[in-house]
CSV table of C-alpha atoms in Angstrom, one decimal:
chain,number,residue,atom,x,y,z
A,1,MET,CA,-12.0,-43.4,-1.3
A,2,SER,CA,-13.5,-39.9,-0.7
A,3,GLU,CA,-11.8,-37.1,1.0
A,4,SER,CA,-14.0,-37.7,3.9
A,5,THR,CA,-15.3,-41.2,5.2
A,6,TYR,CA,-18.1,-41.3,7.5
A,7,ALA,CA,-18.5,-44.3,10.0
A,8,LEU,CA,-21.7,-45.3,11.9
A,9,CYS,CA,-20.5,-47.1,15.0
A,10,ASP,CA,-23.7,-49.2,16.3
A,11,VAL,CA,-23.9,-51.1,19.7
A,12,ASN,CA,-25.7,-54.7,19.0
A,13,SER,CA,-28.9,-54.9,21.1
A,14,PHE,CA,-27.7,-51.9,23.4
A,15,TYR,CA,-30.3,-52.5,26.2
A,16,VAL,CA,-29.3,-56.0,26.6
A,17,ALA,CA,-25.7,-55.4,26.3
A,18,CYS,CA,-25.9,-52.8,29.3
A,19,GLU,CA,-27.6,-55.3,31.4
A,20,ARG,CA,-25.1,-58.0,30.7
A,21,LEU,CA,-22.0,-55.8,31.6
A,22,PHE,CA,-22.2,-56.7,35.3
A,23,ARG,CA,-23.8,-59.9,34.7
A,24,PRO,CA,-21.6,-62.2,33.2
A,25,ASP,CA,-23.8,-65.2,33.9
A,26,LEU,CA,-26.2,-63.6,31.3
A,27,GLN,CA,-23.7,-64.1,28.3
A,28,ASN,CA,-25.5,-67.2,26.6
A,29,LYS,CA,-28.8,-66.6,28.4
A,30,PRO,CA,-31.8,-65.3,26.2
A,31,VAL,CA,-32.6,-61.6,27.8
A,32,ILE,CA,-35.2,-59.1,26.8
A,33,VAL,CA,-35.9,-55.6,28.0
A,34,LEU,CA,-39.2,-54.4,28.7
A,35,SER,CA,-40.6,-50.6,28.1
A,36,ASN,CA,-42.2,-48.4,30.4
A,37,ASN,CA,-44.4,-50.3,33.2
A,38,ASP,CA,-42.9,-53.3,32.0
A,39,GLY,CA,-45.5,-53.3,29.1
A,40,CYS,CA,-43.8,-54.8,25.8
A,41,ALA,CA,-40.6,-56.0,24.6
A,42,ILE,CA,-38.3,-53.4,23.4
A,43,ALA,CA,-34.8,-55.1,23.0
A,44,MET,CA,-33.7,-58.4,23.0
A,45,CYS,CA,-30.7,-60.6,22.2
A,46,ASP,CA,-30.6,-62.9,19.0
A,47,ARG,CA,-31.0,-65.8,21.5
A,48,SER,CA,-34.3,-64.2,22.4
A,49,LYS,CA,-35.2,-63.6,18.7
A,50,SER,CA,-34.6,-67.1,17.8
A,51,LEU,CA,-37.2,-68.4,20.4
A,52,GLY,CA,-39.9,-66.6,18.5
A,53,ILE,CA,-40.1,-63.1,20.4
A,54,LYS,CA,-41.1,-60.3,18.4
A,55,MET,CA,-40.1,-56.7,18.9
A,56,GLY,CA,-42.8,-54.7,20.6
A,57,ALA,CA,-44.7,-57.8,21.6
A,58,PRO,CA,-46.9,-57.1,24.9
A,59,TYR,CA,-45.2,-58.9,27.9
A,60,PHE,CA,-48.7,-60.7,28.9
A,61,GLN,CA,-48.5,-62.4,25.5
A,62,ILE,CA,-45.2,-63.9,25.6
A,63,GLN,CA,-45.0,-64.8,29.4
A,64,SER,CA,-45.4,-68.5,28.5
A,65,LEU,CA,-42.3,-68.4,26.1
A,66,VAL,CA,-40.5,-66.6,29.0
A,67,LYS,CA,-41.3,-69.3,31.7
A,68,LYS,CA,-40.9,-72.0,29.0
A,69,HIS,CA,-37.4,-70.8,27.9
A,70,ARG,CA,-36.2,-69.3,31.1
A,71,ILE,CA,-35.8,-65.9,29.6
A,72,GLU,CA,-34.3,-63.2,31.8
A,73,CYS,CA,-36.4,-60.0,31.8
A,74,PHE,CA,-35.9,-56.6,32.8
A,75,SER,CA,-37.3,-53.2,33.3
A,76,SER,CA,-35.8,-50.3,31.5
A,77,ASN,CA,-32.9,-49.0,33.5
A,78,TYR,CA,-32.6,-45.6,31.7
A,79,GLY,CA,-30.0,-44.2,34.1
A,80,LEU,CA,-27.8,-46.9,33.5
A,81,TYR,CA,-28.2,-46.8,29.6
A,82,GLY,CA,-27.6,-43.3,29.6
A,83,ASP,CA,-24.1,-43.4,31.5
A,84,ILE,CA,-23.1,-46.5,29.4
A,85,SER,CA,-23.8,-44.3,26.2
A,86,GLN,CA,-21.7,-41.3,27.6
A,87,ARG,CA,-18.8,-43.8,28.1
A,88,PHE,CA,-19.3,-45.5,24.6
A,89,ASN,CA,-19.1,-42.0,23.2
A,90,TRP,CA,-16.0,-41.0,25.1
A,91,VAL,CA,-14.4,-44.3,23.8
A,92,LEU,CA,-15.0,-43.1,20.2
A,93,ASN,CA,-13.5,-39.8,20.8
A,94,GLN,CA,-10.4,-41.4,21.2
A,95,PHE,CA,-10.3,-42.6,17.7
A,96,ALA,CA,-11.9,-39.8,15.8
A,97,ASP,CA,-11.8,-35.9,16.4
A,98,LYS,CA,-15.3,-35.5,15.0
A,99,VAL,CA,-18.0,-37.7,16.8
A,100,SER,CA,-21.8,-37.1,16.5
A,101,PRO,CA,-24.1,-38.8,18.8
A,102,TYR,CA,-27.2,-40.1,16.7
A,103,SER,CA,-29.0,-41.9,19.2
A,104,VAL,CA,-28.3,-43.4,22.7
A,105,ASP,CA,-26.7,-46.6,21.1
A,106,GLU,CA,-25.6,-44.9,17.5
A,107,SER,CA,-23.0,-42.5,16.6
A,108,PHE,CA,-21.5,-41.0,13.5
A,109,LEU,CA,-17.7,-40.3,13.1
A,110,LYS,CA,-16.3,-38.4,10.4
A,111,LEU,CA,-12.7,-39.5,9.5
A,112,ASP,CA,-10.5,-37.2,7.7
A,113,GLY,CA,-7.2,-37.2,6.3
A,114,PHE,CA,-6.7,-41.2,7.1
A,115,ASN,CA,-4.2,-42.9,4.8
A,116,ASN,CA,-4.1,-46.2,6.4
A,117,ASP,CA,-6.6,-48.9,6.0
A,118,LEU,CA,-9.9,-47.7,7.6
A,119,THR,CA,-11.4,-51.1,7.9
A,120,GLU,CA,-8.7,-52.5,9.9
A,121,TYR,CA,-8.5,-49.2,11.9
A,122,CYS,CA,-12.3,-49.6,12.8
A,123,ARG,CA,-11.8,-53.1,13.7
A,124,THR,CA,-9.4,-51.9,16.2
A,125,LEU,CA,-11.9,-49.4,17.5
A,126,LYS,CA,-14.4,-52.4,17.6
A,127,ASP,CA,-11.9,-54.4,19.9
A,128,THR,CA,-11.3,-51.6,22.0
A,129,VAL,CA,-14.9,-50.7,22.6
A,130,ASN,CA,-15.4,-54.4,23.6
A,131,GLU,CA,-12.3,-54.5,25.8
A,132,TRP,CA,-13.0,-51.5,27.7
A,133,LEU,CA,-16.5,-51.7,28.0
A,134,SER,CA,-17.6,-55.2,27.0
A,135,LEU,CA,-20.0,-53.8,24.2
A,136,PRO,CA,-20.5,-55.7,20.9
A,137,ILE,CA,-20.5,-53.2,18.1
A,138,CYS,CA,-20.5,-52.9,14.4
A,139,ILE,CA,-19.3,-50.3,12.0
A,140,GLY,CA,-20.3,-49.3,8.7
A,141,LEU,CA,-18.2,-47.2,6.5
A,142,GLY,CA,-19.0,-45.0,3.5
A,143,PRO,CA,-18.3,-41.6,1.9
A,144,THR,CA,-22.0,-40.2,3.0
A,145,LYS,CA,-24.0,-41.0,6.3
A,146,THR,CA,-26.7,-42.7,4.3
A,147,LEU,CA,-24.1,-45.1,2.7
A,148,ALA,CA,-22.6,-45.6,6.2
A,149,LYS,CA,-26.0,-46.7,7.4
A,150,VAL,CA,-26.3,-49.3,4.7
A,151,ALA,CA,-22.8,-50.6,5.6
A,152,ASN,CA,-23.8,-50.9,9.0
A,153,HIS,CA,-26.8,-52.9,8.3
A,154,TYR,CA,-24.8,-55.4,6.5
A,155,ALA,CA,-22.0,-55.4,9.0
A,156,LYS,CA,-24.9,-56.6,11.5
A,157,LYS,CA,-26.3,-59.1,9.0
A,158,HIS,CA,-23.2,-60.7,8.5
A,159,LYS,CA,-21.0,-60.4,11.7
A,160,VAL,CA,-18.9,-63.3,11.4
A,161,SER,CA,-17.9,-62.9,7.7
A,162,THR,CA,-17.2,-59.3,8.1
A,163,HIS,CA,-16.0,-59.1,11.6
A,164,GLY,CA,-18.4,-56.4,12.3
A,165,VAL,CA,-17.0,-54.0,9.9
A,166,VAL,CA,-18.1,-52.9,6.3
A,167,ASP,CA,-16.8,-50.2,4.0
A,168,LEU,CA,-18.9,-49.2,1.1
A,169,SER,CA,-16.5,-46.7,-0.2
A,170,ASN,CA,-16.0,-49.0,-3.1
A,171,THR,CA,-18.6,-48.4,-6.2
A,172,ARG,CA,-18.6,-52.1,-6.9
A,173,HIS,CA,-19.4,-53.1,-3.3
A,174,ARG,CA,-21.9,-50.4,-3.0
A,175,GLU,CA,-23.7,-51.6,-5.9
A,176,TRP,CA,-23.8,-55.3,-4.8
A,177,ALA,CA,-25.4,-53.9,-1.3
A,178,LEU,CA,-27.9,-51.6,-2.7
A,179,ARG,CA,-29.3,-54.2,-5.2
A,180,ARG,CA,-29.8,-56.4,-2.2
A,181,MET,CA,-31.5,-54.1,0.1
A,182,ARG,CA,-35.2,-53.2,-0.1
A,183,VAL,CA,-36.0,-49.4,-0.5
A,184,ASP,CA,-38.0,-49.4,2.9
A,185,GLN,CA,-34.5,-50.3,4.5
A,186,VAL,CA,-32.8,-46.9,3.2
A,187,TRP,CA,-32.5,-44.6,6.0
A,188,GLY,CA,-35.2,-41.9,6.0
A,189,ILE,CA,-37.6,-44.0,3.8
A,190,GLY,CA,-40.3,-45.1,6.1
A,191,ARG,CA,-43.1,-47.9,5.2
A,192,ARG,CA,-45.8,-45.2,3.8
A,193,LEU,CA,-42.9,-43.5,1.6
A,194,SER,CA,-41.9,-46.8,0.4
A,195,GLN,CA,-45.0,-47.9,-0.5
A,196,LYS,CA,-45.4,-44.7,-2.7
A,197,LEU,CA,-42.0,-45.4,-4.3
A,198,ARG,CA,-43.0,-49.0,-5.2
A,199,LEU,CA,-46.1,-47.6,-7.1
A,200,HIS,CA,-43.5,-45.8,-9.4
A,201,GLY,CA,-41.3,-49.1,-9.7
A,202,ILE,CA,-38.7,-48.4,-7.1
A,203,ASN,CA,-38.2,-51.6,-4.9
A,204,SER,CA,-34.7,-51.6,-3.9
A,205,ALA,CA,-32.1,-49.0,-2.9
A,206,TRP,CA,-30.2,-49.5,-6.0
A,207,GLU,CA,-33.4,-48.5,-8.1
A,208,LEU,CA,-33.8,-45.3,-6.0
A,209,HIS,CA,-30.1,-45.0,-6.5
A,210,ASN,CA,-30.5,-44.6,-10.2
A,211,ALA,CA,-34.0,-42.5,-10.1
A,212,GLU,CA,-34.2,-39.0,-11.3
A,213,TYR,CA,-33.8,-37.2,-8.2
A,214,LYS,CA,-35.4,-33.9,-9.4
A,215,THR,CA,-38.6,-35.6,-10.5
A,216,LEU,CA,-38.9,-37.3,-7.1
A,217,GLN,CA,-38.0,-34.0,-5.5
A,218,ARG,CA,-40.9,-32.4,-6.8
A,219,MET,CA,-43.1,-35.4,-6.2
A,220,PHE,CA,-41.9,-35.9,-2.6
A,221,SER,CA,-39.5,-33.5,-0.7
A,222,VAL,CA,-36.2,-32.1,-0.7
A,223,ASN,CA,-35.3,-34.9,1.7
A,224,MET,CA,-35.9,-37.6,-1.0
A,225,GLU,CA,-33.3,-35.7,-3.2
A,226,ARG,CA,-30.9,-35.8,-0.6
A,227,THR,CA,-31.0,-39.3,0.1
A,228,ILE,CA,-30.6,-40.2,-3.6
A,229,LEU,CA,-27.7,-37.9,-3.7
A,230,GLU,CA,-26.3,-39.6,-0.7
A,231,LEU,CA,-26.8,-42.9,-1.9
A,232,ARG,CA,-24.5,-41.8,-5.1
A,233,GLY,CA,-22.0,-40.9,-2.7
A,234,GLN,CA,-22.4,-37.3,-2.4
A,235,PRO,CA,-22.6,-36.1,1.0
A,236,CYS,CA,-25.8,-33.7,1.5
A,237,LEU,CA,-26.5,-34.3,5.4
A,238,ALA,CA,-24.6,-32.0,7.9
A,239,PHE,CA,-22.2,-33.5,10.4
A,240,ASP,CA,-23.4,-31.8,13.6
A,241,GLU,CA,-20.7,-32.6,16.5
A,242,LEU,CA,-22.8,-30.9,19.0
A,243,PRO,CA,-26.6,-31.7,19.3
A,244,GLN,CA,-28.7,-28.7,18.1
A,245,PRO,CA,-30.8,-27.1,21.0
A,246,LYS,CA,-34.4,-28.6,21.1
A,247,GLN,CA,-37.2,-26.1,20.0
A,248,SER,CA,-39.3,-27.9,22.7
A,249,ILE,CA,-38.6,-30.0,25.6
A,250,LEU,CA,-41.0,-32.9,26.6
A,251,ASN,CA,-41.1,-35.3,29.6
A,252,SER,CA,-44.1,-37.7,30.3
A,253,ARG,CA,-44.7,-41.3,31.9
A,254,SER,CA,-47.5,-43.6,32.1
A,255,PHE,CA,-48.6,-44.2,35.7
A,256,GLY,CA,-47.8,-47.8,37.2
A,257,ASN,CA,-51.7,-47.9,38.3
A,258,THR,CA,-54.4,-45.3,37.3
A,259,ILE,CA,-54.6,-42.6,39.8
A,260,THR,CA,-57.3,-40.2,41.1
A,261,GLU,CA,-56.0,-37.7,43.9
A,262,TYR,CA,-55.0,-34.2,43.0
A,263,LYS,CA,-52.0,-34.4,45.2
A,264,ASP,CA,-50.6,-37.5,43.2
A,265,LEU,CA,-51.1,-35.6,39.9
A,266,LYS,CA,-49.4,-32.6,41.2
A,267,GLU,CA,-46.4,-34.5,42.1
A,268,ALA,CA,-46.1,-36.3,39.0
A,269,LEU,CA,-46.5,-33.0,37.1
A,270,ALA,CA,-44.0,-31.3,39.3
A,271,TYR,CA,-41.6,-34.4,38.6
A,272,HIS,CA,-41.8,-34.1,34.9
A,273,ALA,CA,-41.4,-30.1,35.1
A,274,THR,CA,-38.2,-30.6,37.0
A,275,ARG,CA,-36.7,-32.9,34.5
A,276,CYS,CA,-37.6,-30.6,31.8
A,277,CYS,CA,-36.0,-27.6,33.5
A,278,GLU,CA,-32.8,-29.7,34.0
A,279,LYS,CA,-32.9,-30.2,30.3
A,280,LEU,CA,-33.6,-26.8,29.7
A,281,ARG,CA,-30.7,-25.4,31.5
A,282,LEU,CA,-28.2,-27.9,30.1
A,283,GLN,CA,-28.7,-26.5,26.5
A,284,SER,CA,-28.5,-23.2,28.1
A,285,SER,CA,-32.1,-22.0,27.1
A,286,LEU,CA,-35.3,-20.4,28.6
A,287,ALA,CA,-38.5,-21.2,27.9
A,288,SER,CA,-41.6,-18.9,27.5
A,289,SER,CA,-44.6,-21.2,28.2
A,290,ILE,CA,-45.4,-24.6,29.7
A,291,GLN,CA,-48.1,-27.1,28.8
A,292,LEU,CA,-49.3,-29.6,30.9
A,293,PHE,CA,-51.3,-32.6,30.1
A,294,LEU,CA,-53.4,-35.5,31.3
A,295,TYR,CA,-54.5,-38.8,29.6
A,296,THR,CA,-57.9,-40.5,31.6
A,297,ARG,CA,-58.5,-44.1,31.6
A,298,ASP,CA,-61.2,-43.6,29.2
A,299,GLY,CA,-59.3,-41.9,26.6
A,300,GLN,CA,-59.9,-38.1,27.4
A,301,HIS,CA,-56.9,-35.9,26.8
A,302,LEU,CA,-57.0,-32.8,29.0
A,303,SER,CA,-54.2,-30.1,28.5
A,304,LYS,CA,-53.4,-26.4,29.6
A,305,THR,CA,-50.7,-24.0,28.6
A,306,LEU,CA,-49.5,-21.0,30.6
A,307,THR,CA,-47.3,-18.4,29.3
A,308,PHE,CA,-44.8,-16.4,31.6
A,309,THR,CA,-44.3,-12.7,31.6
A,310,GLU,CA,-40.6,-13.5,30.2
A,311,PRO,CA,-38.7,-16.6,29.4
A,312,ASN,CA,-36.9,-18.2,32.3
A,313,ASP,CA,-35.4,-21.3,33.7
A,314,ASP,CA,-36.2,-21.2,37.3
A,315,THR,CA,-37.8,-24.5,38.5
A,316,SER,CA,-39.8,-22.9,41.1
A,317,LEU,CA,-41.8,-20.5,38.6
A,318,PHE,CA,-42.7,-23.5,36.5
A,319,LEU,CA,-43.7,-25.5,39.7
A,320,LYS,CA,-46.2,-22.6,40.5
A,321,ALA,CA,-47.4,-22.8,37.0
A,322,ILE,CA,-48.2,-26.6,37.4
A,323,GLU,CA,-50.4,-25.9,40.3
A,324,LEU,CA,-52.3,-23.2,38.7
A,325,GLY,CA,-52.8,-25.2,35.4
A,326,LEU,CA,-53.7,-28.1,37.1
A,327,GLN,CA,-56.8,-26.4,39.1
A,328,GLY,CA,-58.0,-25.8,35.5
A,329,ILE,CA,-58.1,-29.4,34.2
A,330,TYR,CA,-58.5,-31.5,37.3
A,331,ARG,CA,-61.6,-33.6,37.4
A,332,LYS,CA,-62.6,-35.1,40.6
A,333,GLY,CA,-63.4,-38.7,40.2
A,334,CYS,CA,-61.5,-39.3,37.0
A,335,HIS,CA,-58.8,-42.1,36.8
A,336,TYR,CA,-55.8,-40.8,35.1
A,337,LYS,CA,-53.0,-42.8,33.4
A,338,LYS,CA,-50.5,-40.4,32.1
A,339,ALA,CA,-49.2,-37.2,32.8
A,340,GLY,CA,-46.5,-34.9,31.1
A,341,VAL,CA,-45.2,-31.5,30.6
A,342,THR,CA,-43.8,-29.6,27.5
A,343,LEU,CA,-41.7,-26.5,27.5
A,344,LEU,CA,-42.2,-24.2,24.7
A,345,GLY,CA,-41.1,-21.0,23.2
A,346,LEU,CA,-37.5,-21.7,23.8
A,347,VAL,CA,-34.7,-19.0,23.6
A,348,PRO,CA,-31.2,-19.2,24.3
A,349,SER,CA,-30.3,-17.8,27.7
A,350,LYS,CA,-26.9,-16.3,26.6
A,351,GLY,CA,-27.2,-12.6,26.1
A,352,TYR,CA,-30.9,-12.7,27.1
A,353,GLN,CA,-31.7,-9.3,28.9
A,354,SER,CA,-34.6,-9.6,31.5
A,355,ASP,CA,-36.9,-7.1,32.4
A,356,ILE,CA,-35.5,-5.2,35.5
A,357,PHE,CA,-39.3,-4.6,36.7
A,358,ASN,CA,-40.0,-8.4,36.5
A,359,LYS,CA,-41.1,-9.3,39.9
A,360,ALA,CA,-39.9,-12.8,39.4
A,361,PRO,CA,-36.0,-12.2,38.6
A,362,GLN,CA,-33.9,-15.0,37.3
A,363,ARG,CA,-32.0,-16.8,39.8
A,364,PRO,CA,-29.1,-18.3,37.7
A,365,GLU,CA,-26.7,-19.2,40.6
A,366,LEU,CA,-29.3,-21.0,42.6
A,367,MET,CA,-30.4,-23.1,39.8
A,368,SER,CA,-26.6,-23.9,39.1
A,369,SER,CA,-25.8,-24.8,42.5
A,370,LEU,CA,-29.0,-27.3,42.3
A,371,ASP,CA,-27.9,-28.7,39.1
A,372,SER,CA,-24.2,-29.2,40.5
A,373,ILE,CA,-25.3,-31.0,43.6
A,374,ASN,CA,-27.6,-33.4,42.0
A,375,ALA,CA,-25.3,-34.1,39.3
A,376,LYS,CA,-22.7,-34.8,41.7
A,377,TYR,CA,-24.7,-36.9,44.4
A,378,GLY,CA,-27.5,-38.2,42.3
A,379,GLN,CA,-30.8,-37.1,41.2
A,380,ASP,CA,-33.2,-35.2,43.6
A,381,THR,CA,-30.6,-35.1,46.2
A,382,ILE,CA,-31.7,-31.5,46.8
A,383,LYS,CA,-35.4,-31.0,45.3
A,384,PHE,CA,-38.4,-28.7,45.8
A,385,GLY,CA,-41.1,-30.2,48.3
A,386,SER,CA,-43.8,-30.1,45.4
A,387,LEU,CA,-42.0,-33.5,44.2
A,388,GLY,CA,-43.2,-35.2,47.3
A,389,PHE,CA,-42.1,-38.7,48.8
A,390,ALA,CA,-44.8,-41.2,48.2
A,391,LYS,CA,-44.5,-41.7,44.3
A,392,ARG,CA,-47.8,-43.5,44.1
A,393,TRP,CA,-47.8,-42.5,40.1
A,394,ALA,CA,-44.5,-43.9,39.5
A,395,MET,CA,-44.0,-46.6,36.7
A,396,ARG,CA,-44.1,-50.5,37.4
A,397,CYS,CA,-40.3,-51.7,37.4
A,398,ASN,CA,-40.5,-54.9,38.9
A,399,SER,CA,-37.4,-56.1,37.3
A,400,ARG,CA,-35.1,-53.1,37.3
A,401,SER,CA,-31.6,-54.2,37.5
A,402,PRO,CA,-29.6,-51.8,39.8
A,403,ARG,CA,-27.9,-48.4,38.8
A,404,TYR,CA,-24.5,-49.9,39.0
A,405,THR,CA,-22.8,-46.9,37.5
A,406,SER,CA,-24.9,-44.0,38.8
A,407,ARG,CA,-26.2,-44.6,42.5
A,408,TRP,CA,-23.5,-45.1,45.3
A,409,SER,CA,-25.8,-47.9,47.0
A,410,ASP,CA,-25.8,-50.0,43.9
A,411,VAL,CA,-22.3,-50.1,43.3
A,412,ILE,CA,-21.1,-53.5,43.5
A,413,GLN,CA,-18.9,-54.4,46.2
A,414,VAL,CA,-16.0,-56.8,45.9
A,415,LYS,CA,-15.1,-58.8,49.1
């Protein structure tokens, strides 16, 4: 076993697992979770897959199957999923000092200095997550992050025989796994890239493992070289315990119904700008400019970018920019189906010296108080009036489950 071992912990059908947490009656029933505006199936349990439901299938196409097999359908409940994800990572931190979240349902662990059986240790971790959170997980182990991904693939594929944990630190086991894995299943090798590799006779992960990495690096990129070396057991990908600050921040949503009124568009954009500013302050950054964009029903894309006199994180300044920008791109009579906001030109807020002659000085204490109150009592407990109250632009979510863990009114009451 190498000096360091990487583990990838992945929750099986995460969105479905979250929905089942507070609904024990769903454990043996087919369940699917729908995308924004209840458009497509984006998550499902194994039972739903066995009934012929494909990932990404539009809801209107599978309605007959849903009705025939009495499949439980849920609208996306991102507030619940995000909270459960934080709890999942908290449990992982009880078992490893170095934890790096990769997505909402996946996290890498770096296990250093363990002399005991890591397979058994990870089975204990798996059982603990199931006992404390009722989340079914699979764990892949390997000397690199890419091999941990490969191991996790087989842990999910053979849940019963492996008890949800696979270790590819052994070279013989590694060869067996890579020979049976298609090259497009390797982490970082997409469909188009795999097609190009097949033209050079590389069809499996094992053939990629044995390829001349310097040649492929010149043909493709340095990332290809890193992938090959990782498959050979040489760590090349950095382990980031803390997420790196984003270079831009985006928030957008499709509308539940097309809208035409200026007021509704302004409210929608104000909502997205507010969410962006919260993320901006959370990563201790300032934004130099803001871009707002609209999509019409007939396919038009309208956008406007406004630059500030200096970087800031004050929500009120972004809301003023939203109104100014919207006046320049709004077209009366158009039917709009989507809106969004992107913050650009991000710089660290720590150590930034603002211009003393600036007419709109920073107000960090006010923004900090706003964030603290909303974090404690719920999103938009205190908000700017620009966000409005009607929300005629809001997404359809007719089957969303309660926010059991993040809204007081939705907490289950036991009588």
